[in-house]
Short mmCIF file of C-alpha atoms in Angstrom, two decimals:
data_model
loop_
_atom_site.label_atom_id
_atom_site.label_comp_id
_atom_site.label_asym_id
_atom_site.label_seq_id
_atom_site.Cartn_x
_atom_site.Cartn_y
_atom_site.Cartn_z
CA THR A 1 -168.47 -48.48 26.84
CA TYR A 2 -169.59 -50.37 23.60
CA SER A 3 -172.04 -48.61 20.71
CA LEU A 4 -174.27 -50.54 19.19
CA PRO A 5 -172.91 -51.98 15.51
CA VAL A 6 -175.09 -50.54 12.45
CA SER A 7 -175.25 -51.98 8.69
CA ALA A 8 -176.49 -51.64 5.77
CA GLY A 9 -176.11 -52.95 3.42
CA VAL A 10 -177.29 -55.01 -0.46
CA GLY A 11 -178.27 -58.34 -1.97
CA VAL A 12 -178.63 -60.99 -3.93
CA LYS A 13 -180.55 -64.08 -3.99
CA LEU A 14 -180.10 -66.84 -6.31
CA ASP A 15 -182.61 -70.01 -6.54
CA PHE A 16 -181.64 -73.05 -7.73
CA ASN A 17 -184.65 -75.29 -7.49
CA ASP A 18 -187.44 -74.56 -4.97
CA ARG A 19 -185.65 -75.76 -1.08
CA TRP A 20 -182.40 -74.05 -2.00
CA SER A 21 -180.56 -70.50 -3.24
CA LEU A 22 -177.14 -69.00 -2.21
CA GLY A 23 -177.18 -65.17 -0.87
CA VAL A 24 -174.56 -62.56 -1.34
CA GLY A 25 -174.15 -58.73 -0.62
CA VAL A 26 -172.10 -56.25 -0.46
CA ASN A 27 -172.63 -54.63 3.37
CA TYR A 28 -171.08 -51.49 5.10
CA SER A 29 -170.84 -51.79 9.12
CA TYR A 30 -170.11 -48.98 11.61
CA LEU A 31 -169.12 -50.21 14.41
CA SER A 32 -167.82 -47.56 17.88
CA ARG A 33 -165.82 -47.65 21.66
CA LYS A 34 -165.31 -44.54 24.18
CA PHE A 35 -163.40 -45.38 26.40
CA TYR A 36 -161.11 -42.58 29.19
CA GLY A 37 -157.50 -43.46 28.15
CA THR A 38 -154.48 -40.50 26.97
CA TYR A 39 -152.85 -40.02 24.54
CA ILE A 40 -149.51 -39.75 24.23
CA LYS A 41 -147.95 -37.74 21.62
CA THR A 42 -143.73 -38.37 20.70
CA ASP A 43 -140.78 -37.09 18.97
CA GLU A 44 -139.39 -39.76 16.10
CA ASN A 45 -136.57 -40.49 19.32
CA GLY A 46 -139.54 -42.20 21.37
CA THR A 47 -139.22 -37.99 23.93
CA VAL A 48 -143.05 -36.97 24.79
CA ILE A 49 -143.86 -33.64 23.46
CA ASN A 50 -147.34 -34.19 24.42
CA SER A 51 -150.27 -36.03 26.84
CA THR A 52 -153.26 -35.46 27.77
CA ALA A 53 -155.57 -37.51 29.72
CA SER A 54 -159.48 -37.63 28.39
CA ASP A 55 -162.32 -39.43 27.35
CA VAL A 56 -162.13 -41.59 23.52
CA ARG A 57 -164.40 -42.45 20.74
CA ASN A 58 -162.46 -44.93 19.18
CA ALA A 59 -164.90 -45.27 15.27
CA GLN A 60 -164.56 -48.54 13.10
CA HIS A 61 -166.23 -48.42 9.15
CA TYR A 62 -165.89 -51.65 7.24
CA ILE A 63 -167.06 -53.22 3.91
CA GLY A 64 -167.63 -56.76 3.84
CA ILE A 65 -169.01 -59.51 1.36
CA PRO A 66 -171.55 -61.70 3.15
CA LEU A 67 -172.57 -65.91 1.55
CA ASN A 68 -175.38 -67.82 2.85
CA ALA A 69 -176.99 -70.33 1.60
CA TYR A 70 -180.43 -70.81 2.46
CA TYR A 71 -183.08 -73.51 2.86
CA ASN A 72 -186.65 -73.09 2.64
CA ILE A 73 -189.04 -74.18 4.46
CA LEU A 74 -192.16 -72.81 3.45
CA ASN A 75 -192.27 -71.21 0.47
CA ASN A 76 -195.48 -69.86 -1.48
CA THR A 77 -196.47 -67.01 -4.10
CA HIS A 78 -196.37 -64.94 -0.72
CA ILE A 79 -194.53 -65.56 2.27
CA ASN A 80 -191.00 -67.83 2.56
CA LEU A 81 -190.14 -69.12 5.99
CA TYR A 82 -186.58 -70.51 5.39
CA THR A 83 -183.16 -71.51 7.67
CA TYR A 84 -179.31 -70.25 6.17
CA ALA A 85 -176.04 -70.48 7.05
CA GLY A 86 -172.91 -68.36 5.89
CA GLY A 87 -170.27 -66.14 6.53
CA THR A 88 -168.70 -62.97 5.94
CA VAL A 89 -165.70 -61.74 4.96
CA GLU A 90 -165.44 -57.64 6.31
CA LYS A 91 -162.44 -55.45 5.80
CA CYS A 92 -161.96 -52.23 8.09
CA ILE A 93 -161.54 -49.27 5.61
CA SER A 94 -160.96 -47.32 9.05
CA ASP A 95 -159.98 -47.37 12.58
CA LYS A 96 -160.06 -43.71 13.91
CA TYR A 97 -159.04 -42.16 17.80
CA TYR A 98 -160.43 -38.02 18.42
CA VAL A 99 -159.68 -37.46 21.98
CA LEU A 100 -162.65 -35.58 22.92
CA SER A 101 -161.46 -32.50 25.37
CA THR A 102 -158.72 -32.30 22.06
CA ASN A 103 -159.50 -31.68 18.31
CA ILE A 104 -156.61 -33.92 18.57
CA VAL A 105 -157.87 -37.52 15.48
CA HIS A 106 -155.56 -40.47 15.41
CA THR A 107 -156.28 -42.81 13.11
CA GLU A 108 -154.70 -46.50 12.19
CA LYS A 109 -154.82 -48.20 9.30
CA PRO A 110 -155.66 -51.44 10.26
CA GLU A 111 -154.14 -54.90 8.40
CA GLY A 112 -155.64 -58.29 7.41
CA VAL A 113 -159.55 -58.77 7.47
CA GLN A 114 -162.71 -60.15 9.75
CA LEU A 115 -164.18 -63.69 9.51
CA SER A 116 -167.41 -64.77 10.21
CA VAL A 117 -170.19 -66.69 10.60
CA ASN A 118 -173.49 -66.79 11.40
CA ALA A 119 -177.05 -68.67 11.32
CA GLY A 120 -180.30 -68.46 11.47
CA ILE A 121 -183.45 -68.76 10.30
CA GLY A 122 -185.70 -65.91 8.42
CA VAL A 123 -189.34 -65.04 7.07
CA GLU A 124 -189.66 -63.11 3.20
CA PHE A 125 -192.79 -61.70 2.13
CA MET A 126 -193.26 -61.41 -1.29
CA LEU A 127 -194.01 -58.00 -2.90
CA GLY A 128 -193.40 -59.24 -6.87
CA GLN A 129 -191.95 -61.91 -8.64
CA HIS A 130 -188.80 -60.53 -7.84
CA LEU A 131 -188.64 -58.24 -4.49
CA GLY A 132 -189.07 -59.04 -0.67
CA LEU A 133 -188.76 -58.01 2.01
CA TYR A 134 -186.98 -59.68 4.77
CA ILE A 135 -185.86 -60.47 8.68
CA ASP A 136 -183.59 -62.73 9.69
CA PRO A 137 -182.79 -63.21 13.04
CA SER A 138 -179.72 -64.75 14.40
CA LEU A 139 -176.18 -65.80 15.32
CA ARG A 140 -173.32 -64.69 14.55
CA TYR A 141 -169.76 -65.35 15.36
CA TYR A 142 -166.06 -63.18 14.68
CA PHE A 143 -163.19 -65.87 14.96
CA ASP A 144 -159.73 -63.88 16.46
CA CYS A 145 -157.82 -62.70 13.24
CA ASP A 146 -156.21 -59.46 14.77
CA GLN A 147 -158.81 -56.90 14.44
CA PRO A 148 -158.84 -53.33 16.10
CA LYS A 149 -160.44 -53.37 19.64
CA SER A 150 -164.45 -53.95 19.48
CA ILE A 151 -167.78 -55.79 20.34
CA ARG A 152 -167.30 -57.96 18.09
CA THR A 153 -163.22 -58.66 19.38
CA THR A 154 -164.19 -58.71 23.42
CA GLN A 155 -167.74 -60.41 22.72
CA PRO A 156 -167.47 -62.70 19.70
CA LEU A 157 -170.69 -64.64 19.77
CA MET A 158 -173.64 -62.04 19.58
CA LEU A 159 -177.13 -62.35 17.62
CA GLY A 160 -177.79 -60.37 15.28
CA PHE A 161 -181.25 -58.89 14.07
CA GLU A 162 -181.07 -57.27 10.23
CA MET A 163 -184.49 -56.77 7.32
CA GLY A 164 -184.18 -55.00 4.82
CA LEU A 165 -185.20 -55.65 0.69
CA ARG A 166 -184.04 -58.41 -0.96
CA VAL A 167 -183.57 -58.70 -5.49
CA ILE A 168 -184.43 -62.57 -6.20
CA LEU A 169 -182.99 -63.53 -9.56
#
């Protein structure tokens, strides 16, 4: 079973004119899953030292850099309605397996990066001249990049929902 992915981040939006802007930031994502499996420990010759059947929890931590282009549909001093499209590059910085019936923790070292693209529509409520509260529903696709198994590799097309504070420069 997969848990709901959770992300948090900070971003900056640079306005080019009344219609177009570019957003960039940094985010952290946590993905987890739980499954039943057998943990087998072997020595350097491949001889089985220990075999444990148990529930296993897999926890993954990602750091990413999102980049989005925004097009304003409605933009005034109080509200901004827009569409956006872009992508994210993420690096898995931790991939651990916890054998729940024991104190065994197995760590993998993931290679490469996770690439994704997204498109959505959003609304931003201006809290001041340079600060906004935003809500961004989106459709996101995660490419097959040989990343650890997760909800993203099993179901690469997902609906997303972001909300937070945005600094506008």
